Short mmCIF file of C-alpha atoms in Angstrom, two decimals:
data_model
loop_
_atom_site.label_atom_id
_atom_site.label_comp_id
_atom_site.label_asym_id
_atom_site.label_seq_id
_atom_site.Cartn_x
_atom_site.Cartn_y
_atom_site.Cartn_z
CA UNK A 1 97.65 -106.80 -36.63
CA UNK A 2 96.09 -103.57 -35.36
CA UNK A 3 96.29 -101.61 -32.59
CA UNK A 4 93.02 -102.03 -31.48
CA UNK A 5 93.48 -105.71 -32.17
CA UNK A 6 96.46 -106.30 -30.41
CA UNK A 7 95.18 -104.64 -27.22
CA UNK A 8 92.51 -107.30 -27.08
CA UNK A 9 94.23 -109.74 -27.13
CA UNK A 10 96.24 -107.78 -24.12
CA UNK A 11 92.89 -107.85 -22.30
CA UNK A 12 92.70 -104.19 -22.39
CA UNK A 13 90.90 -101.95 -24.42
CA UNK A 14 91.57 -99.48 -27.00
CA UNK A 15 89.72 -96.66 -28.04
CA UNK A 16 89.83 -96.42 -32.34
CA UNK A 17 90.62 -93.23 -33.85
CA UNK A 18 87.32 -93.78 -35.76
CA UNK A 19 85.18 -93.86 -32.36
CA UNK A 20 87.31 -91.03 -31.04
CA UNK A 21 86.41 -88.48 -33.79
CA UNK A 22 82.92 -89.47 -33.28
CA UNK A 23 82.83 -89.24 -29.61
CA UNK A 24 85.05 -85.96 -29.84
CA UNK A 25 82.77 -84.18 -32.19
CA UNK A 26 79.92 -85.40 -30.14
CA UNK A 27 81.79 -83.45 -27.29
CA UNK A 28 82.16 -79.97 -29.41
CA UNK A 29 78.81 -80.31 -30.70
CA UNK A 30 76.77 -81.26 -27.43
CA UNK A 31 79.18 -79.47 -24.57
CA UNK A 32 81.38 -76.81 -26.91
CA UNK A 33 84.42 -78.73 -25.34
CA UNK A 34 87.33 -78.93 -27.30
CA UNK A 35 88.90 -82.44 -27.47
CA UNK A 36 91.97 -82.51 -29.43
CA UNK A 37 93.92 -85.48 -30.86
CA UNK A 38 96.18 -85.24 -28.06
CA UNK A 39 93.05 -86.31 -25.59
CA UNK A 40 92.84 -89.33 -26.95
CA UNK A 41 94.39 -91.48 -24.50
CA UNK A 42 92.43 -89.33 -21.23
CA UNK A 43 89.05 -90.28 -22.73
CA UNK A 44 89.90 -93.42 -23.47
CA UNK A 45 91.08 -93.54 -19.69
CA UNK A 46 88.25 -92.44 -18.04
CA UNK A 47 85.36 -93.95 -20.21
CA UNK A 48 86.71 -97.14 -19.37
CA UNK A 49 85.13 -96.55 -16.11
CA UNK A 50 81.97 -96.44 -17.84
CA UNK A 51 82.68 -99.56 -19.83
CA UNK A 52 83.60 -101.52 -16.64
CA UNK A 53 80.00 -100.47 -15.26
CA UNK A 54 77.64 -100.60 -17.66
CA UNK A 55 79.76 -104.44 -18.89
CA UNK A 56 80.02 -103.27 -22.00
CA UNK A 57 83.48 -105.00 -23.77
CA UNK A 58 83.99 -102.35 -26.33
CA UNK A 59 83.98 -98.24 -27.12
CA UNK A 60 82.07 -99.27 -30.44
CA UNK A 61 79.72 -100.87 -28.47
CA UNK A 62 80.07 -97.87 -25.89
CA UNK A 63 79.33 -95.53 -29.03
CA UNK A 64 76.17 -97.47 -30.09
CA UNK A 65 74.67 -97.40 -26.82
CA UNK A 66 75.43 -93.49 -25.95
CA UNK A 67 74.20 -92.61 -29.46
CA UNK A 68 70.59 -94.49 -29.37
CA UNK A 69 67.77 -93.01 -27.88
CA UNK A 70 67.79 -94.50 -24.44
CA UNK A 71 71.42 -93.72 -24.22
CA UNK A 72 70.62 -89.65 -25.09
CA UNK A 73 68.47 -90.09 -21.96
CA UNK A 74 70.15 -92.29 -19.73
CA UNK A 75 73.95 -92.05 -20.82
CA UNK A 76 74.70 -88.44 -21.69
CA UNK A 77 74.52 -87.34 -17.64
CA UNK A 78 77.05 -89.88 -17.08
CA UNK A 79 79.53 -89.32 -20.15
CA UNK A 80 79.35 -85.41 -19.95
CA UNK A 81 80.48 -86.15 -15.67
CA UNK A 82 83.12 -87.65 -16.92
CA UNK A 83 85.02 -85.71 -19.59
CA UNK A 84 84.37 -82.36 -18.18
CA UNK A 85 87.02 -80.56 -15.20
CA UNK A 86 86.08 -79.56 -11.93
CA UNK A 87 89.13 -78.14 -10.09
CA UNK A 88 88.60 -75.21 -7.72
CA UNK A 89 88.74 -74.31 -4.19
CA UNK A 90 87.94 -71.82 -1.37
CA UNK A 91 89.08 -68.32 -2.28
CA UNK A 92 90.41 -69.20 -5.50
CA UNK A 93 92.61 -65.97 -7.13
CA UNK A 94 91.85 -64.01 -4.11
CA UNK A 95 92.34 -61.11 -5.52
CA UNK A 96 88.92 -61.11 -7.36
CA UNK A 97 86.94 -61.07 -4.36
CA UNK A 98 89.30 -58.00 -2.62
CA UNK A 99 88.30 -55.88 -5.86
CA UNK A 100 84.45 -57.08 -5.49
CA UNK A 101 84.82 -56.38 -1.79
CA UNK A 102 86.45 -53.00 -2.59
CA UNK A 103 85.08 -51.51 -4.96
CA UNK A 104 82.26 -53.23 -7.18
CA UNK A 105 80.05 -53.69 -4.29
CA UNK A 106 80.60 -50.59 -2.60
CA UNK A 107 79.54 -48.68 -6.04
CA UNK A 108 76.71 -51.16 -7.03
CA UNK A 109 75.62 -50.03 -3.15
CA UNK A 110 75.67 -46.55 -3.73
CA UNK A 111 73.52 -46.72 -7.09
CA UNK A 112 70.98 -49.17 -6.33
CA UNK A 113 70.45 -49.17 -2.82
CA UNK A 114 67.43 -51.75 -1.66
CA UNK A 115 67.87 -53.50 -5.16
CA UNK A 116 68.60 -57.64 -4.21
CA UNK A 117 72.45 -58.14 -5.99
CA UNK A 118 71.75 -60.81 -8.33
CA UNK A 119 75.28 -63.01 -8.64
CA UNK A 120 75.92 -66.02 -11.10
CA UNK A 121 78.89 -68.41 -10.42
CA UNK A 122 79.00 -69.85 -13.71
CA UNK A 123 80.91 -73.38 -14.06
CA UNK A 124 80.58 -73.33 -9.78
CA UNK A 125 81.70 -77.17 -9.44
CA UNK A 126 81.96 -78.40 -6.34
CA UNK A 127 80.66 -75.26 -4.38
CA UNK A 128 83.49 -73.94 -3.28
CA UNK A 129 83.44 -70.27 -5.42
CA UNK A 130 79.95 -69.60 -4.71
CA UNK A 131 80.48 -70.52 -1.30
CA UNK A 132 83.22 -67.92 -0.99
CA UNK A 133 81.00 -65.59 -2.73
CA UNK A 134 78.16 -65.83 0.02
CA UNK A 135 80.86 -65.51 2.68
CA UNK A 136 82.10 -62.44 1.06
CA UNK A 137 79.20 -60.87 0.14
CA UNK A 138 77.56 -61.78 4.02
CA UNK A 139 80.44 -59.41 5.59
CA UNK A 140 79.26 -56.53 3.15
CA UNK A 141 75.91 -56.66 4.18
CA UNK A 142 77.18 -56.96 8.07
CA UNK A 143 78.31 -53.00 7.33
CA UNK A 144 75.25 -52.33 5.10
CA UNK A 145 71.69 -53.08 6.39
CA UNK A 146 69.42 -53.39 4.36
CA UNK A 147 72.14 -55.15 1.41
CA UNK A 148 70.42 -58.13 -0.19
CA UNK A 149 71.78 -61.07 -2.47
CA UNK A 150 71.00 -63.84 -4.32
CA UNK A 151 73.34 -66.45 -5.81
CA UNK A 152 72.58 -68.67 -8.89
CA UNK A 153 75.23 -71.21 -9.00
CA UNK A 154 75.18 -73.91 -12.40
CA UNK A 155 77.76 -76.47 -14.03
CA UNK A 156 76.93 -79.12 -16.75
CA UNK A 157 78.49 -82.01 -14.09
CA UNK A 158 75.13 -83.54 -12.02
CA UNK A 159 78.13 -84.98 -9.80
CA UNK A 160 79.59 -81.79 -8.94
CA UNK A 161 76.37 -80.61 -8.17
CA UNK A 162 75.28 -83.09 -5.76
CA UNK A 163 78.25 -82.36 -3.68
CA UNK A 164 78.14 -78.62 -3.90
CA UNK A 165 74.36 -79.05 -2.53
CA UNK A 166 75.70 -81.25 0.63
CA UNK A 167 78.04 -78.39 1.27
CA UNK A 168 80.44 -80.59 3.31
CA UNK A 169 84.17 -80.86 2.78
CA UNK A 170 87.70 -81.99 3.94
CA UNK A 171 89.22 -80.18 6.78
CA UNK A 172 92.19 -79.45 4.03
CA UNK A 173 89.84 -78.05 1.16
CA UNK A 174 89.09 -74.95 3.36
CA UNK A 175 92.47 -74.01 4.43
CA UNK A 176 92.28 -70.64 2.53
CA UNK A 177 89.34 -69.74 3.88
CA UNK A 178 90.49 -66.88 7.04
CA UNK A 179 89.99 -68.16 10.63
CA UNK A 180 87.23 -65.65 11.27
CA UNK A 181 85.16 -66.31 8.46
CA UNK A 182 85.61 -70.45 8.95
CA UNK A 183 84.43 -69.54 13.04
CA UNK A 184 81.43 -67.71 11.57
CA UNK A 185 80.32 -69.87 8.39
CA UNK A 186 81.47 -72.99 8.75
CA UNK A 187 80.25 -76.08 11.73
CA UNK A 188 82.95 -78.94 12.37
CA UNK A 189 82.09 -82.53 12.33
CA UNK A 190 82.53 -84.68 15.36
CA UNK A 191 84.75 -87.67 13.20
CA UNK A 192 88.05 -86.66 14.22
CA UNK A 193 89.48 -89.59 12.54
CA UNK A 194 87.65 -87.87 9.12
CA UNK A 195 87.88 -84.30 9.59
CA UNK A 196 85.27 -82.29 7.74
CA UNK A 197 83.05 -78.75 7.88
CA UNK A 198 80.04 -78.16 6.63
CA UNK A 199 78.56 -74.25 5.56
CA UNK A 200 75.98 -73.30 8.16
CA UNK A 201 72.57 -73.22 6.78
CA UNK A 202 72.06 -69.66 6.68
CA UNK A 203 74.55 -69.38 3.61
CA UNK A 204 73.48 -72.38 2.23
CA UNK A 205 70.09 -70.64 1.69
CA UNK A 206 71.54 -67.71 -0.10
CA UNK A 207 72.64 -70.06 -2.76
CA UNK A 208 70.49 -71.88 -5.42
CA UNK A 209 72.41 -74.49 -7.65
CA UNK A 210 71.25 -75.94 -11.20
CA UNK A 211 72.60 -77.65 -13.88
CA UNK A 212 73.25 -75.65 -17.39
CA UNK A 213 74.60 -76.56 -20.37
CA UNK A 214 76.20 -73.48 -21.81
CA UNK A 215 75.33 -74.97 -25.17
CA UNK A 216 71.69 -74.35 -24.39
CA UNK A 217 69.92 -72.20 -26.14
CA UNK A 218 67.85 -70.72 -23.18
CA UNK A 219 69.36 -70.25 -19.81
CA UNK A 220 66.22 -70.18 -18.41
CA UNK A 221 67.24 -66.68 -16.42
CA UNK A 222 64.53 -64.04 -16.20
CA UNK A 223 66.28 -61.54 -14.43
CA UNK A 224 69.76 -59.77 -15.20
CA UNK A 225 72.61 -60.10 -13.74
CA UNK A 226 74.85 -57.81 -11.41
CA UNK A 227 77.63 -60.12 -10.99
CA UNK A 228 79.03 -62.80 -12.99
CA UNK A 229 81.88 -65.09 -11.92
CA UNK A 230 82.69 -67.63 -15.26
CA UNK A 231 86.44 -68.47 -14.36
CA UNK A 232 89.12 -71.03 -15.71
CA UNK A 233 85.93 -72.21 -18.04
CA UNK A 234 86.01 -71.02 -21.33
CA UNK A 235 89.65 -72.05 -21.92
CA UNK A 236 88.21 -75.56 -22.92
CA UNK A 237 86.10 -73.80 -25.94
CA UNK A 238 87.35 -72.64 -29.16
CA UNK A 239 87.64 -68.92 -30.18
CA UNK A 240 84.26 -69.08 -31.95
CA UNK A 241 82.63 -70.62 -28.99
CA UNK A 242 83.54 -68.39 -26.59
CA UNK A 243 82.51 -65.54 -28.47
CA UNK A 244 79.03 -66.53 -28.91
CA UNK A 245 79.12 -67.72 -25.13
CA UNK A 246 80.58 -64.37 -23.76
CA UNK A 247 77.58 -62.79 -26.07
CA UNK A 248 75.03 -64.68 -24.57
CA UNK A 249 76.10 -63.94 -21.74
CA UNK A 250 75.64 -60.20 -22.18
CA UNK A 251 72.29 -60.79 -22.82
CA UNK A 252 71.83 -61.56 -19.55
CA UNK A 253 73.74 -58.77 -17.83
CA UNK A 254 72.57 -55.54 -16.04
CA UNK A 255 73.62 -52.40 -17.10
CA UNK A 256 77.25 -51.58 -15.40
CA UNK A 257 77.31 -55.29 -14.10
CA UNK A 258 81.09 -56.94 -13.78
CA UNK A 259 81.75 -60.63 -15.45
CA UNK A 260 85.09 -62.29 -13.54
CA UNK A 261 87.18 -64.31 -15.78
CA UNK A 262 89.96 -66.71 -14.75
CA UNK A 263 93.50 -65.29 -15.14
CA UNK A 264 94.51 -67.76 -17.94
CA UNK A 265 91.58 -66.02 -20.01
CA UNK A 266 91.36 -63.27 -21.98
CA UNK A 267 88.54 -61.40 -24.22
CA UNK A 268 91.36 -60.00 -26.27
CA UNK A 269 90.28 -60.69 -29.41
CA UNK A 270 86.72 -61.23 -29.18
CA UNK A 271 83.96 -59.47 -30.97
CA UNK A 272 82.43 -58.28 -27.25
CA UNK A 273 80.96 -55.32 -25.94
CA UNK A 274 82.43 -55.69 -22.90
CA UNK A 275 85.28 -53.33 -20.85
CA UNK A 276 88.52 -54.17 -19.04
CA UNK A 277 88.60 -52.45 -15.35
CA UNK A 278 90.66 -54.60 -13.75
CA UNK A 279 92.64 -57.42 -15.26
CA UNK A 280 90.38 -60.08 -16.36
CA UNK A 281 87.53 -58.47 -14.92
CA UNK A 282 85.10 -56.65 -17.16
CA UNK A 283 82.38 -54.40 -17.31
CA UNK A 284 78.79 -53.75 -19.52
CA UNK A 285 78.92 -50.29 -20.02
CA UNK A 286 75.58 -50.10 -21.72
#
């Protein structure tokens, strides 16, 4: 007997190795995320949440349905929620936004005074990074009238995006956020028994979320970019896809504009025109 067999008969189900290469392929081809052997079992884990709601009794059948034509429309939303990560939070590697506080946005200031700052938060989850980038980039223009910015904020995950647009979270998820910036840009709920903030309008407004699929062909951006902030997201592509996604992002940047990387990524390596100035952030020198 099987594998797959025997966990029938266990009431559970199993996913084949046959309707994992096909769903993992799927994955690389459609999302550019890797999804080794060793994945197998985490799929399996949270597709079954999928199975469970849809009452489908089987991953072929799960396969069959994603891969028809109403499942491309209906189905891919759903499955690309699921397999992709969204972990971030409030002032994430802190350091980043001290060097953009600093130093990038006192130069960019200097050169293009009256210009709007046009900032991308790239893979921006749940809200929280472009969130901290409208806080941070609010107390620049406190010292500079006159400073305006714009924030385009995207991820793949409709889910993430929903919540990111509410803009309300747990008392605990904004713990790094400092005490004078949570008194000025963030209003407490009244459920003490369910303690949660929400950003004030004002910086809501300065931040316009959409969903992108870096495997796109077309971003659908017209203007370049000053500012990019893609961190702790290309770690889940392959060498080759991160070159051609760092590239196409360079297509989109301004002259002398800064791309922020997470600190477990590197462009070493990569065929890309683009300059280390502080670790893992880089510049477009031309």
């Amino acid at each position: 007997m099987d594998h797959a067999s025997d966990a029938a008969l266990n009431g559970r189900q199993s996913l084949s190795t046959k309707d994992f290469n096909r769903l993992s392929q799927f994955i690389y081809d459609e999302l550019g995320i890797k999804m080794p052997p060793a994945k197998k079992t985490m799929l399996e884990a949270r597709l079954q949440k999928r199975l469970r709601t849809l009452d489908i009794s089987s991953f072929s059948d799960y396969c069959e349905y994603l891969f028809s034509s109403e499942g491309m429309n209906e189905e891919m939303v759903q499955m690309t929620d699921l397999v992709t990560t969204n972990k971030t939070d409030f002032f994430r590697e802190p350091e980043h936004f001290d060097y953009l506080l600093n130093k990038v946005l006192p130069e960019w200031e200097n050169k293009h005074r009256g210009k709007k700052l046009m900032v991308w938060s790239a893979g921006c989850s749940s809200g929280e990074e472009p969130y901290t980038l409208a806080m941070v980039l609010s107390e620049f223009g406190e010292a500079c009238p006159g400073f305006r910015f714009e924030i385009l904020a995207t991820d793949i995950s409709s889910r993430v995006l929903e919540k990111a647009k509410l803009a309300i979270y747990e008392e605990e998820r904004v713990i790094p956020v400092p005490m004078a910036l949570k008194k000025k840009y963030l209003l407490r709920g009244k459920d003490k028994n369910n303690p949660r903030v929400r950003i004030i309008p004002a910086l809501r407004d300065k931040v316009h979320f959409r969903r992108l699929n870096f495997m796109d062909g077309d971003f659908g951006m017209r203007e370049q970019l000053d500012i990019i902030f893609c961190r702790n997201v290309i770690i889940y592509f392959d060498r080759q896809t991160q070159e051609r996604l760092l590239n196409h992002f360079y297509m989109h940047m301004a002259q002398g504009s800064h791309i922020f990387m997470g600190h477990s990524e590197t462009l070493n390596g990569l065929n890309v025109p683009l300059t280390a100035v502080h670790p893992t952030v880089y510049r477009k020198l031309r």
